[in-house]
Short mmCIF file of C-alpha atoms in Angstrom, two decimals:
data_model
loop_
_atom_site.label_atom_id
_atom_site.label_comp_id
_atom_site.label_asym_id
_atom_site.label_seq_id
_atom_site.Cartn_x
_atom_site.Cartn_y
_atom_site.Cartn_z
CA ILE A 8 3.84 -12.58 131.59
CA LEU A 9 1.52 -15.58 131.42
CA GLU A 10 2.68 -16.79 134.82
CA GLN A 11 2.06 -13.34 136.32
CA MET A 12 -1.46 -13.30 134.91
CA GLN A 13 -2.19 -16.83 136.13
CA ALA A 14 -0.94 -15.97 139.62
CA GLY A 15 -3.79 -13.47 139.97
CA VAL A 16 -6.51 -16.05 139.31
CA SER A 17 -8.03 -18.00 142.19
CA PRO A 18 -7.68 -21.80 142.06
CA VAL A 19 -11.45 -22.16 141.58
CA ASP A 20 -11.53 -19.74 138.65
CA PHE A 21 -8.27 -21.07 137.21
CA LYS A 22 -10.08 -24.31 136.34
CA LYS A 23 -12.27 -22.25 134.00
CA THR A 24 -9.35 -20.73 132.10
CA LYS A 25 -7.47 -21.79 128.99
CA THR A 26 -3.88 -20.69 128.52
CA ILE A 27 -2.72 -20.28 124.93
CA GLU A 28 0.87 -19.12 124.55
CA ASP A 29 0.68 -18.33 120.83
CA ARG A 30 -0.92 -14.88 120.52
CA ARG A 31 -2.32 -15.52 117.01
CA GLU A 32 -3.86 -18.79 118.14
CA ALA A 33 -5.32 -17.13 121.25
CA ILE A 34 -6.96 -14.37 119.20
CA ARG A 35 -8.43 -16.88 116.76
CA TYR A 36 -9.69 -19.03 119.64
CA ALA A 37 -11.41 -16.05 121.27
CA VAL A 38 -13.05 -15.10 117.97
CA SER A 39 -14.23 -18.67 117.43
CA LEU A 40 -16.01 -18.63 120.81
CA ALA A 41 -17.58 -15.19 120.41
CA GLN A 42 -21.33 -14.90 120.07
CA PRO A 43 -23.28 -11.91 118.72
CA HIS A 44 -22.95 -8.89 121.04
CA ASP A 45 -19.90 -10.35 122.83
CA ILE A 46 -16.84 -8.19 123.41
CA ILE A 47 -13.35 -9.52 122.74
CA LEU A 48 -10.62 -7.66 124.60
CA VAL A 49 -7.12 -8.07 123.18
CA ALA A 50 -4.86 -6.33 125.68
CA GLY A 51 -1.21 -5.73 126.24
CA LYS A 52 0.48 -4.55 123.03
CA GLY A 53 -1.13 -1.18 122.41
CA HIS A 54 0.28 0.50 119.31
CA GLU A 55 3.10 -2.02 118.77
CA THR A 56 3.10 -3.78 115.40
CA TYR A 57 5.62 -6.40 116.41
CA GLN A 58 5.98 -9.21 118.88
CA GLU A 59 9.34 -9.75 120.54
CA ILE A 60 10.27 -13.39 121.07
CA LYS A 61 13.62 -14.22 122.66
CA GLY A 62 14.98 -10.79 121.76
CA VAL A 63 13.90 -10.94 118.10
CA LYS A 64 11.15 -8.63 116.82
CA HIS A 65 8.60 -10.22 114.47
CA HIS A 66 5.87 -8.31 112.62
CA PHE A 67 2.62 -8.84 114.49
CA ASP A 68 -0.33 -6.46 114.55
CA ASP A 69 -3.30 -7.38 116.75
CA ARG A 70 -5.64 -5.42 114.47
CA GLU A 71 -4.54 -7.41 111.42
CA GLU A 72 -4.94 -10.67 113.31
CA LEU A 73 -8.45 -9.77 114.47
CA ARG A 74 -9.51 -8.83 110.94
CA ALA A 75 -8.12 -12.11 109.59
CA ALA A 76 -9.81 -14.14 112.33
CA PHE A 77 -13.22 -12.67 111.44
CA GLU A 78 -12.86 -13.46 107.73
#
């Protein structure tokens, strides 16, 4: 999925991006950069409360991760 997302970014804009494979780390990084009135969009999982890695489902809820990152 990351490669598909990166393919849609122009080479000029790609230099401005940061790719973080670990979803928890990516959420925490986004929160650490956020300023008052910013919007953080965490997209892709919808209602799922798990993350599937190599065919194994692990509990992972974006809402829980966002709450923890703001604490």
